[in-house]
Amino acid sequence: MVNLIVAVILDFIIGDPYNFPHPVKLMGRIISIEENLARRVSESNEGLKIMGLIIVSINVFLGFVIPFYIIKITKSIYNTLQDYKYLSYIHLYSSQIITL
């Protein structure tokens, strides 16, 4: 509970930089582009509802797929780096044994 209070206070004091790219801003821009396109393409209310369903489906898909692959790629990089770390330990240990 103390961590949460400290985090809220620090967030209130420091805040986010204004020019820093944020995923919510990116999603807002994407939705704005999709909405403008949907309003140009559809001519009736039913068409707008269908386009809205398509927009929601696209955004939910992107909101899952992009983080999924970012996590998958970074996890792969992390595991590879861990393998190199263990190999370096093995090399260091074996070189110490040889010199003894």
CSV table of C-alpha atoms in Angstrom, one decimal, residues 3-97:
chain,number,residue,atom,x,y,z
A,3,ASN,CA,4.3,1.7,-2.7
A,4,LEU,CA,1.1,2.7,-4.3
A,5,ILE,CA,0.9,6.0,-2.3
A,6,VAL,CA,4.5,6.8,-3.2
A,7,ALA,CA,4.0,6.0,-6.8
A,8,VAL,CA,0.9,8.3,-7.0
A,9,ILE,CA,2.8,11.1,-5.3
A,10,LEU,CA,5.8,10.7,-7.6
A,11,ASP,CA,3.5,10.6,-10.6
A,12,PHE,CA,1.8,13.8,-9.5
A,13,ILE,CA,5.1,15.6,-8.9
A,14,ILE,CA,7.0,14.4,-12.0
A,15,GLY,CA,4.3,13.5,-14.4
A,16,ASP,CA,4.7,12.5,-18.0
A,17,PRO,CA,6.7,14.6,-20.5
A,18,TYR,CA,4.4,16.3,-23.0
A,19,ASN,CA,6.4,15.3,-26.2
A,20,PHE,CA,7.0,11.7,-25.1
A,21,PRO,CA,5.2,9.2,-27.5
A,22,HIS,CA,2.5,7.4,-25.6
A,23,PRO,CA,0.5,4.4,-26.7
A,24,VAL,CA,-2.8,6.1,-25.8
A,25,LYS,CA,-1.9,9.0,-28.1
A,26,LEU,CA,-1.1,6.6,-30.9
A,27,MET,CA,-4.3,4.7,-30.5
A,28,GLY,CA,-6.2,8.0,-30.4
A,29,ARG,CA,-4.6,9.0,-33.7
A,30,ILE,CA,-5.4,5.6,-35.3
A,31,ILE,CA,-9.0,5.8,-34.1
A,32,SER,CA,-9.3,9.4,-35.5
A,33,ILE,CA,-8.0,8.2,-38.9
A,34,GLU,CA,-10.4,5.2,-38.9
A,35,GLU,CA,-13.3,7.3,-37.9
A,36,ASN,CA,-12.7,9.9,-40.7
A,37,LEU,CA,-12.4,7.1,-43.2
A,38,ALA,CA,-15.6,5.4,-42.0
A,39,ARG,CA,-17.5,8.6,-42.2
A,40,ARG,CA,-16.3,9.1,-45.8
A,41,VAL,CA,-17.0,5.6,-46.9
A,42,SER,CA,-20.4,4.9,-45.3
A,43,GLU,CA,-23.5,6.8,-46.3
A,44,SER,CA,-26.1,5.4,-43.8
A,45,ASN,CA,-26.3,4.8,-40.0
A,46,GLU,CA,-26.2,1.0,-40.6
A,47,GLY,CA,-23.0,1.5,-42.5
A,48,LEU,CA,-21.5,3.5,-39.7
A,49,LYS,CA,-22.4,0.8,-37.2
A,50,ILE,CA,-20.8,-1.8,-39.3
A,51,MET,CA,-17.7,0.4,-39.8
A,52,GLY,CA,-17.7,1.0,-36.0
A,53,LEU,CA,-17.7,-2.8,-35.4
A,54,ILE,CA,-14.8,-3.2,-37.9
A,55,ILE,CA,-12.9,-0.3,-36.2
A,56,VAL,CA,-13.3,-1.9,-32.7
A,57,SER,CA,-12.2,-5.3,-34.0
A,58,ILE,CA,-9.1,-3.8,-35.6
A,59,ASN,CA,-8.2,-1.9,-32.5
A,60,VAL,CA,-8.7,-4.8,-30.1
A,61,PHE,CA,-6.7,-7.0,-32.5
A,62,LEU,CA,-3.8,-4.4,-32.6
A,63,GLY,CA,-4.0,-3.9,-28.9
A,64,PHE,CA,-3.4,-7.6,-28.4
A,65,VAL,CA,-1.0,-8.5,-31.2
A,66,ILE,CA,1.5,-5.6,-31.0
A,67,PRO,CA,2.2,-6.1,-27.2
A,68,PHE,CA,2.2,-9.8,-27.6
A,69,TYR,CA,4.9,-9.7,-30.2
A,70,ILE,CA,6.9,-7.0,-28.4
A,71,ILE,CA,6.9,-9.3,-25.3
A,72,LYS,CA,7.8,-12.3,-27.4
A,73,ILE,CA,10.7,-10.6,-29.1
A,74,THR,CA,12.1,-9.0,-26.0
A,75,LYS,CA,11.7,-12.3,-24.1
A,76,SER,CA,13.7,-14.1,-26.9
A,77,ILE,CA,16.4,-11.4,-26.7
A,78,TYR,CA,16.5,-11.7,-22.9
A,79,ASN,CA,16.8,-15.5,-23.1
A,80,THR,CA,19.6,-15.2,-25.7
A,81,LEU,CA,21.5,-12.8,-23.5
A,82,GLN,CA,21.0,-15.1,-20.5
A,83,ASP,CA,22.5,-17.9,-22.6
A,84,TYR,CA,25.5,-15.8,-23.4
A,85,LYS,CA,25.8,-14.8,-19.7
A,86,TYR,CA,25.9,-18.5,-18.7
A,87,LEU,CA,28.3,-19.3,-21.5
A,88,SER,CA,30.6,-16.5,-20.3
A,89,TYR,CA,30.4,-17.9,-16.7
A,90,ILE,CA,31.3,-21.4,-18.0
A,91,HIS,CA,34.2,-20.0,-20.0
A,92,LEU,CA,35.4,-17.9,-17.0
A,93,TYR,CA,35.1,-20.9,-14.7
A,94,SER,CA,36.8,-23.3,-17.1
A,95,SER,CA,39.7,-20.9,-17.7
A,96,GLN,CA,40.2,-20.7,-13.9
A,97,ILE,CA,40.3,-24.4,-13.6
